[in-house]
mmCIF file with all atom_site columns, C-alpha atoms in Angstrom:
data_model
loop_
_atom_site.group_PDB
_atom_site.id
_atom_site.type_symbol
_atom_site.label_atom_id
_atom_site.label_alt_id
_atom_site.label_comp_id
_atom_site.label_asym_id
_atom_site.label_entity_id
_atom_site.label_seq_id
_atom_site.pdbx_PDB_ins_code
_atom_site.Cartn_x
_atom_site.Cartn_y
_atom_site.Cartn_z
_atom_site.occupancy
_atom_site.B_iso_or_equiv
_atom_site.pdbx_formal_charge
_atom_site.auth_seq_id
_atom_site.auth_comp_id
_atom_site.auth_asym_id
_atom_site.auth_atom_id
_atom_site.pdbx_PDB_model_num
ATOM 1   C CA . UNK A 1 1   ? -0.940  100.346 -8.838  1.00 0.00 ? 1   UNK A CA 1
ATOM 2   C CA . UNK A 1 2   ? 1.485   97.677  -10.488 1.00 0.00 ? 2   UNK A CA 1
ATOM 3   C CA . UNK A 1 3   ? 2.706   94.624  -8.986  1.00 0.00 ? 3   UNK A CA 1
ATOM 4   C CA . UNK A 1 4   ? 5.675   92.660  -9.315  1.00 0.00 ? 4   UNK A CA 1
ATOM 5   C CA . UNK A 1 5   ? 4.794   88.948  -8.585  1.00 0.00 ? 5   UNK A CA 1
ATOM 6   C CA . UNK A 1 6   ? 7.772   86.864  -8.648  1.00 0.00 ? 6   UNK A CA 1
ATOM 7   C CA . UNK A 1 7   ? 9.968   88.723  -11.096 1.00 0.00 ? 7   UNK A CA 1
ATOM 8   C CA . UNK A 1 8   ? 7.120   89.382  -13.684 1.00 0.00 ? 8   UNK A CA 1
ATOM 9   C CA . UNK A 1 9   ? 5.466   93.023  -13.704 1.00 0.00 ? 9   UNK A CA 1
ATOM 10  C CA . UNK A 1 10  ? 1.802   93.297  -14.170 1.00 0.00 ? 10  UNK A CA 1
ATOM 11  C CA . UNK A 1 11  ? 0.210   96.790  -14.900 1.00 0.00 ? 11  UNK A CA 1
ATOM 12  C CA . UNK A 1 12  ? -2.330  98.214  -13.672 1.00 0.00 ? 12  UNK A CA 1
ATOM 13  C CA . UNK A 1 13  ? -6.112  97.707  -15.058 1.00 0.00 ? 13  UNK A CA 1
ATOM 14  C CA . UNK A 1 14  ? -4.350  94.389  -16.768 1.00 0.00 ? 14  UNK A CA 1
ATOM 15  C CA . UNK A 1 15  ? -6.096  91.095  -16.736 1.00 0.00 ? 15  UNK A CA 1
ATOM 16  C CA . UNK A 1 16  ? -4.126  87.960  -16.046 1.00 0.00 ? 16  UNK A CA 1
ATOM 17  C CA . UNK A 1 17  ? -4.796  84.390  -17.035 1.00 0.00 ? 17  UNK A CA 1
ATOM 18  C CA . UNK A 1 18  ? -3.701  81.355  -16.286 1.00 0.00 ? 18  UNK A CA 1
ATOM 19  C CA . UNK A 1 19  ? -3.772  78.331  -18.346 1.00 0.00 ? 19  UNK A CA 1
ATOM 20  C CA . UNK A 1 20  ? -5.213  74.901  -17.043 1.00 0.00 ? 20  UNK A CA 1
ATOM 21  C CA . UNK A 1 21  ? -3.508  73.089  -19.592 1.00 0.00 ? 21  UNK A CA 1
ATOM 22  C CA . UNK A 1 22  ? -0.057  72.523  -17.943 1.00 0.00 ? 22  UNK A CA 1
ATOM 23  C CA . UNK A 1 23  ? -1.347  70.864  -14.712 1.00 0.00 ? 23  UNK A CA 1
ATOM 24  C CA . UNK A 1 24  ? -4.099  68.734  -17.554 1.00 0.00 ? 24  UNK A CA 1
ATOM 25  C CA . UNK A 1 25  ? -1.109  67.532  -19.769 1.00 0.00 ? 25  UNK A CA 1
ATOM 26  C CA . UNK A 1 26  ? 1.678   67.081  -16.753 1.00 0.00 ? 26  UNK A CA 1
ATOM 27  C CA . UNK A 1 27  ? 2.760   63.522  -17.108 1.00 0.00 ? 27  UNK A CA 1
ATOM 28  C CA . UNK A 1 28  ? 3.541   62.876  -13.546 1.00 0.00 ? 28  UNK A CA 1
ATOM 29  C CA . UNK A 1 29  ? -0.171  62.527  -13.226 1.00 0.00 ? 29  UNK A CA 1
ATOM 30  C CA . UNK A 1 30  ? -1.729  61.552  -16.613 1.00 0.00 ? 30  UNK A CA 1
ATOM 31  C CA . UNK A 1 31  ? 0.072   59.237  -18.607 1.00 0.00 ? 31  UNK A CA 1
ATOM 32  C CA . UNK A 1 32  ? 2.311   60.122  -21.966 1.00 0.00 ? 32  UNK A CA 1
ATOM 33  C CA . UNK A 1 33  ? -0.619  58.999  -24.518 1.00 0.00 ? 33  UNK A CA 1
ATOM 34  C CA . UNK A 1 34  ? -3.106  60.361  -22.938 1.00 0.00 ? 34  UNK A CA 1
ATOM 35  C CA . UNK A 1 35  ? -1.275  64.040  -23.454 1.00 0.00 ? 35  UNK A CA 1
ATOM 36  C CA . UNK A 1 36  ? -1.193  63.600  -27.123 1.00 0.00 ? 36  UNK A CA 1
ATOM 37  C CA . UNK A 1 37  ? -4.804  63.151  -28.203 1.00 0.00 ? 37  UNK A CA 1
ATOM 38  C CA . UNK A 1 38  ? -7.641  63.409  -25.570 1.00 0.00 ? 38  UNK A CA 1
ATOM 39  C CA . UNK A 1 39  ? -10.120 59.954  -25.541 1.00 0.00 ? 39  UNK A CA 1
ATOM 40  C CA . UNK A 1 40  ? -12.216 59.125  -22.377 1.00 0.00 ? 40  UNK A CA 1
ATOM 41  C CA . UNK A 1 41  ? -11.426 55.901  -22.943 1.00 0.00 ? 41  UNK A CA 1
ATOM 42  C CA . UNK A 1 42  ? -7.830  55.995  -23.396 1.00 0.00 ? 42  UNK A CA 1
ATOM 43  C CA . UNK A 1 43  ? -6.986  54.809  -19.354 1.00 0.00 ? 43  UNK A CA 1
ATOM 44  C CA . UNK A 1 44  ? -9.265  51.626  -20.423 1.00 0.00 ? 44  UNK A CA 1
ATOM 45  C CA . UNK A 1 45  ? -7.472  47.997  -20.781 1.00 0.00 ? 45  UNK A CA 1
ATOM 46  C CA . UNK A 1 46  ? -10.869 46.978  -21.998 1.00 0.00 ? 46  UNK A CA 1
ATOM 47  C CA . UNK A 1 47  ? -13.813 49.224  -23.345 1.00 0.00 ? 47  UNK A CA 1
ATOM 48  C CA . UNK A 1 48  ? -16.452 47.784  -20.156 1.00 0.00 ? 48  UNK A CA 1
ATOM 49  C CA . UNK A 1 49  ? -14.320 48.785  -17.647 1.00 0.00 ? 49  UNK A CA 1
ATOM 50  C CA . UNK A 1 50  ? -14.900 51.555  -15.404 1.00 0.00 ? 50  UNK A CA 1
ATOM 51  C CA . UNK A 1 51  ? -13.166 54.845  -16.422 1.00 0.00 ? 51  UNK A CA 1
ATOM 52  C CA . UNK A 1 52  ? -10.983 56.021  -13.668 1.00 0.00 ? 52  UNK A CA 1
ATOM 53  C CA . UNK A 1 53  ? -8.245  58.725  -15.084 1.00 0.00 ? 53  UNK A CA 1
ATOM 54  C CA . UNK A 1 54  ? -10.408 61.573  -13.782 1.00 0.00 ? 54  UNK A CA 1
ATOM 55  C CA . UNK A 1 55  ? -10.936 64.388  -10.812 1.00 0.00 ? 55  UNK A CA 1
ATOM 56  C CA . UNK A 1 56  ? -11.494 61.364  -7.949  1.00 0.00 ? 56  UNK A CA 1
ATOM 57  C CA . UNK A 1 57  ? -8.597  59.280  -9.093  1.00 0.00 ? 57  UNK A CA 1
ATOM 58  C CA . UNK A 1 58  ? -6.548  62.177  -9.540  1.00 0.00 ? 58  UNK A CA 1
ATOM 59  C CA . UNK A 1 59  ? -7.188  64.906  -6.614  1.00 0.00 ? 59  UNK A CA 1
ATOM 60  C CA . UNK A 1 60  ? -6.424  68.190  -7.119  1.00 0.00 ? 60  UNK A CA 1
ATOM 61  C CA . UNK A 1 61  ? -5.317  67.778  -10.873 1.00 0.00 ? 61  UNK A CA 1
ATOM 62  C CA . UNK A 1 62  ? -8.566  68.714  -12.554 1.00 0.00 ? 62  UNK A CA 1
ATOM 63  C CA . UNK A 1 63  ? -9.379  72.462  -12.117 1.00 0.00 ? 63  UNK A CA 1
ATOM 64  C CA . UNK A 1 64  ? -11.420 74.007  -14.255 1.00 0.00 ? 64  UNK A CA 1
ATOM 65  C CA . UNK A 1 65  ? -12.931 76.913  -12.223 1.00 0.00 ? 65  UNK A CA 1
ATOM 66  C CA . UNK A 1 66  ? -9.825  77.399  -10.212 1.00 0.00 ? 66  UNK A CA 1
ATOM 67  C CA . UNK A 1 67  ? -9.449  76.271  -7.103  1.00 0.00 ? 67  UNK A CA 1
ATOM 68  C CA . UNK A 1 68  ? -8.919  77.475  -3.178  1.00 0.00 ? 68  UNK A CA 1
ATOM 69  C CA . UNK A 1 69  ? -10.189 80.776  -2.205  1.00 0.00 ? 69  UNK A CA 1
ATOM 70  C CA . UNK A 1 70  ? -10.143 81.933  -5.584  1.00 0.00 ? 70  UNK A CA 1
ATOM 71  C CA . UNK A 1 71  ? -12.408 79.526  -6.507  1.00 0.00 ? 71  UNK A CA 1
ATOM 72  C CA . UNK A 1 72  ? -15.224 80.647  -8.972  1.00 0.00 ? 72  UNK A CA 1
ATOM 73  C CA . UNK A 1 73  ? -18.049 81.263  -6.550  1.00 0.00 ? 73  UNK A CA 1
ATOM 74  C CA . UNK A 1 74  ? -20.657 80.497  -9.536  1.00 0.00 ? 74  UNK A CA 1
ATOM 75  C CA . UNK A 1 75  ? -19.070 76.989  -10.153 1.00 0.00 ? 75  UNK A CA 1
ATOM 76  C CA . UNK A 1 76  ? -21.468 74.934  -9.132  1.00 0.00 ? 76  UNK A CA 1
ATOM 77  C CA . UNK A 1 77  ? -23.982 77.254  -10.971 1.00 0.00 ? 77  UNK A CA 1
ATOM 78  C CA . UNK A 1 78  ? -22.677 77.322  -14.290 1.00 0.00 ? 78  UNK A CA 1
ATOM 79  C CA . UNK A 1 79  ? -22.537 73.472  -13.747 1.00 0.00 ? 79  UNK A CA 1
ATOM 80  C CA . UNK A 1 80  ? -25.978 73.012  -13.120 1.00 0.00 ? 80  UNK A CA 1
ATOM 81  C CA . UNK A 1 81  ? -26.754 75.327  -16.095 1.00 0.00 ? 81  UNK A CA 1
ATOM 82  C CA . UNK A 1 82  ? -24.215 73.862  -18.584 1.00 0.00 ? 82  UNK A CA 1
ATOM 83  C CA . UNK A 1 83  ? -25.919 70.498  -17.647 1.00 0.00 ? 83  UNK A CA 1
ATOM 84  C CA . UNK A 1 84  ? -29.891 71.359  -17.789 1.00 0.00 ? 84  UNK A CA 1
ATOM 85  C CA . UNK A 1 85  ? -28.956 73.430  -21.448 1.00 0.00 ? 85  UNK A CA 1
ATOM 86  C CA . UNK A 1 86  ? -27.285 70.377  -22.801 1.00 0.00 ? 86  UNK A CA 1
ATOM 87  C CA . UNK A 1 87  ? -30.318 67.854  -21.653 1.00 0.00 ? 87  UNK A CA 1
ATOM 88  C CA . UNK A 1 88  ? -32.175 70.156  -23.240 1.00 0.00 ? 88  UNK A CA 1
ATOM 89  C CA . UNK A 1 89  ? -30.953 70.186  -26.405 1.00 0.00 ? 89  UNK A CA 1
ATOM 90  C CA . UNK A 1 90  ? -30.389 66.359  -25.882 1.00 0.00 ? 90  UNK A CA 1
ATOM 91  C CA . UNK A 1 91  ? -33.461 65.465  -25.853 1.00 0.00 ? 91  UNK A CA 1
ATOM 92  C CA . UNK A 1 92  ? -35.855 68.057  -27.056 1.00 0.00 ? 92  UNK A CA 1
ATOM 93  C CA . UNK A 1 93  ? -33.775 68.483  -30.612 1.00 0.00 ? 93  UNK A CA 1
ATOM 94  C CA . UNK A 1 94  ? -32.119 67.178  -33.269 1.00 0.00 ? 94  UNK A CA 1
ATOM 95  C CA . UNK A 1 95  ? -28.574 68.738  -34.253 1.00 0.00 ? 95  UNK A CA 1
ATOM 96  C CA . UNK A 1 96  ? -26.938 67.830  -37.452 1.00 0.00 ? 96  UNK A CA 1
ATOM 97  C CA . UNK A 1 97  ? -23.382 69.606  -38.298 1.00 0.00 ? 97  UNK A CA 1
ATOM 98  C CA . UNK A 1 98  ? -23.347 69.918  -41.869 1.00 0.00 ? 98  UNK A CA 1
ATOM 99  C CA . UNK A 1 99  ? -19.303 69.975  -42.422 1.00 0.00 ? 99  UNK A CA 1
ATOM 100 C CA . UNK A 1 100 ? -17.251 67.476  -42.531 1.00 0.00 ? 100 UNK A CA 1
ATOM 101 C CA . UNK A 1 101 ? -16.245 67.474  -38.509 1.00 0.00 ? 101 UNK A CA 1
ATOM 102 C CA . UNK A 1 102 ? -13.002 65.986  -39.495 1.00 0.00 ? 102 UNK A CA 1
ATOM 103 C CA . UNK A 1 103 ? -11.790 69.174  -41.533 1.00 0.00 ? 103 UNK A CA 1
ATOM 104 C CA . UNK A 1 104 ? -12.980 71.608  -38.574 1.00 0.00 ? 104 UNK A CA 1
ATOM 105 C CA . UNK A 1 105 ? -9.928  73.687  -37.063 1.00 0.00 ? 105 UNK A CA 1
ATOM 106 C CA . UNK A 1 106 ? -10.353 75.301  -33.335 1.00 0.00 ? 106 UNK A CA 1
ATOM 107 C CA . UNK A 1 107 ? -9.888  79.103  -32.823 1.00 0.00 ? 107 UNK A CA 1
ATOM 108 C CA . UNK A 1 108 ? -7.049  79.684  -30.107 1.00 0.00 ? 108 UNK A CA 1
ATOM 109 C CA . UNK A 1 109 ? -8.516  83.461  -30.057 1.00 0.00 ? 109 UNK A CA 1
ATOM 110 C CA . UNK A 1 110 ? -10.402 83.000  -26.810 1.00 0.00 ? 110 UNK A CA 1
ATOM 111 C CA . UNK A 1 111 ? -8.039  80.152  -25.323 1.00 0.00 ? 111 UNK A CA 1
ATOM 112 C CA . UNK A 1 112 ? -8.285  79.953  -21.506 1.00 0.00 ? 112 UNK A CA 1
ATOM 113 C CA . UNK A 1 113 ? -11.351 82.099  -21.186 1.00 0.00 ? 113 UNK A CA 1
ATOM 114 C CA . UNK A 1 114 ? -14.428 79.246  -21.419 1.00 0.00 ? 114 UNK A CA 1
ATOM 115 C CA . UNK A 1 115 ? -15.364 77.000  -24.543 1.00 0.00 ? 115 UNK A CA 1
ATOM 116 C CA . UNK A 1 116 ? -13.259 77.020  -27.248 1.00 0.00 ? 116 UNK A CA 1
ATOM 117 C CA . UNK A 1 117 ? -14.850 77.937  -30.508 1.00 0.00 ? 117 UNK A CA 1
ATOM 118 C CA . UNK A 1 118 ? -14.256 76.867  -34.511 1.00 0.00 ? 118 UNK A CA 1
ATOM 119 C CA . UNK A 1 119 ? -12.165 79.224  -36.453 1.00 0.00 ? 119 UNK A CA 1
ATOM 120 C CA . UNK A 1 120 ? -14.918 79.315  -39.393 1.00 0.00 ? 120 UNK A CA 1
ATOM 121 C CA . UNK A 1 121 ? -18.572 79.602  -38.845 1.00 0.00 ? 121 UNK A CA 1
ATOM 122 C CA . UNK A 1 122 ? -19.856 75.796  -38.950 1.00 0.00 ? 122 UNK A CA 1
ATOM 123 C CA . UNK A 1 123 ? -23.170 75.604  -40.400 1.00 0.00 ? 123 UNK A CA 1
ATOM 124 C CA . UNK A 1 124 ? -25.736 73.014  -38.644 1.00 0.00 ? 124 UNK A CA 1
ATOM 125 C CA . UNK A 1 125 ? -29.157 72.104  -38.859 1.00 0.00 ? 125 UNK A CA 1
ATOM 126 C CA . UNK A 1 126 ? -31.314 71.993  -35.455 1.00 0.00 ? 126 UNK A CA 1
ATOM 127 C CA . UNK A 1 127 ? -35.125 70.942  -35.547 1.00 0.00 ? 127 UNK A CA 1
ATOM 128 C CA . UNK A 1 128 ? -36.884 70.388  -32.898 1.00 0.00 ? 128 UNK A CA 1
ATOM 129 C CA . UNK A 1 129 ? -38.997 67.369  -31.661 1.00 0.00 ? 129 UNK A CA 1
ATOM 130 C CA . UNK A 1 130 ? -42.114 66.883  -30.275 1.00 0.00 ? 130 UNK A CA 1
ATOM 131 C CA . UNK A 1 131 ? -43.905 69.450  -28.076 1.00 0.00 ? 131 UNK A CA 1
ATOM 132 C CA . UNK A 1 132 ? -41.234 69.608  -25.174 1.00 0.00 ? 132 UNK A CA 1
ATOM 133 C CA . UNK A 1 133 ? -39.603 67.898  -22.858 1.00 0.00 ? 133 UNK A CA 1
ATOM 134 C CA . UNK A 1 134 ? -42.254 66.040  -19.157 1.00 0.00 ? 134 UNK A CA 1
ATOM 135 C CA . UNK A 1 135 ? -40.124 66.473  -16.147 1.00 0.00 ? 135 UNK A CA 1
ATOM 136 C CA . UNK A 1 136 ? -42.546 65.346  -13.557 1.00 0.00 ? 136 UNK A CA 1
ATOM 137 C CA . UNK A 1 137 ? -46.043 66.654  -14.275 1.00 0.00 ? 137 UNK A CA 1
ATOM 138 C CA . UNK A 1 138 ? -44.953 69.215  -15.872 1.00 0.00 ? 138 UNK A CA 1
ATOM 139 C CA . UNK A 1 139 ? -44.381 70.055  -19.684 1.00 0.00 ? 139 UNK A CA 1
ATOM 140 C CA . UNK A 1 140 ? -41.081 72.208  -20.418 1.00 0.00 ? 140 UNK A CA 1
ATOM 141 C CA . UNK A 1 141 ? -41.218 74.303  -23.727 1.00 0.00 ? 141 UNK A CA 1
ATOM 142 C CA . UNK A 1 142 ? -37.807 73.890  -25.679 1.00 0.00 ? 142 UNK A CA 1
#
């Protein structure tokens, strides 16, 4: 069945989307330069001190897997995985992008829906180190 939400028909077996990036650029909550070009360090007066412009200084305005109860029940999941892959990859390899990073353009073909991707294949070179990564007494194979 269609719906009508608030003057704006959706049909049936349709997907909507919402964007986070409104409520990450809106200026009542992160400042004017920080819209224009993302740095973590761009809330700093001085490069040692703590960075605060984030989810704890700014409740409510960071919301990456939605929020309320249609929060993404795998959140904390795809957290935990996102995290262990990158360590990972941290420390058991070596990654070298061989482009020049400055010339790369991002592909706005999957925007909203996860990681954003290059628009051109970006070649890179990954070799691994060593024999794995010892977490405990134990020896993971990368």
């Amino acid at each position: 069945m269609d719906m009508d939400i608030h003057g704006y028909r959706i049909p049936r077996n349709h997907y909507v989307a919402s964007s986070p990036i409104p409520s990450h650029m809106d200026p009542a909550i992160w400042s004017t330069d920080q819209n224009a070009d993302y740095s973590p360090s761009s809330s700093r007066s001085e490069p040692e001190e703590e960075f605060t412009a984030g989810p704890a200084s700014h409740a409510g305005a960071w919301m990456p897997f939605g929020g309320g109860y249609h929060a993404c029940p795998g959140r904390r999941f795809a957290k935990v995985i996102a995290m262990l892959s990158t360590m990972m990859l941290v420390i058991g390899y070596d990654v070298e992008v061989l482009a020049d990073v400055k010339q790369l353009q991002v592909s706005m073909r999957n925007f909203g829906f996860g990681v954003s991707r290059p628009a051109e294949r970006v070649k890179a070179r990954i070799k691994r180190r060593g024999d794995g990564i010892l977490v405990g007494d134990n020896l993971l194979k990368c």
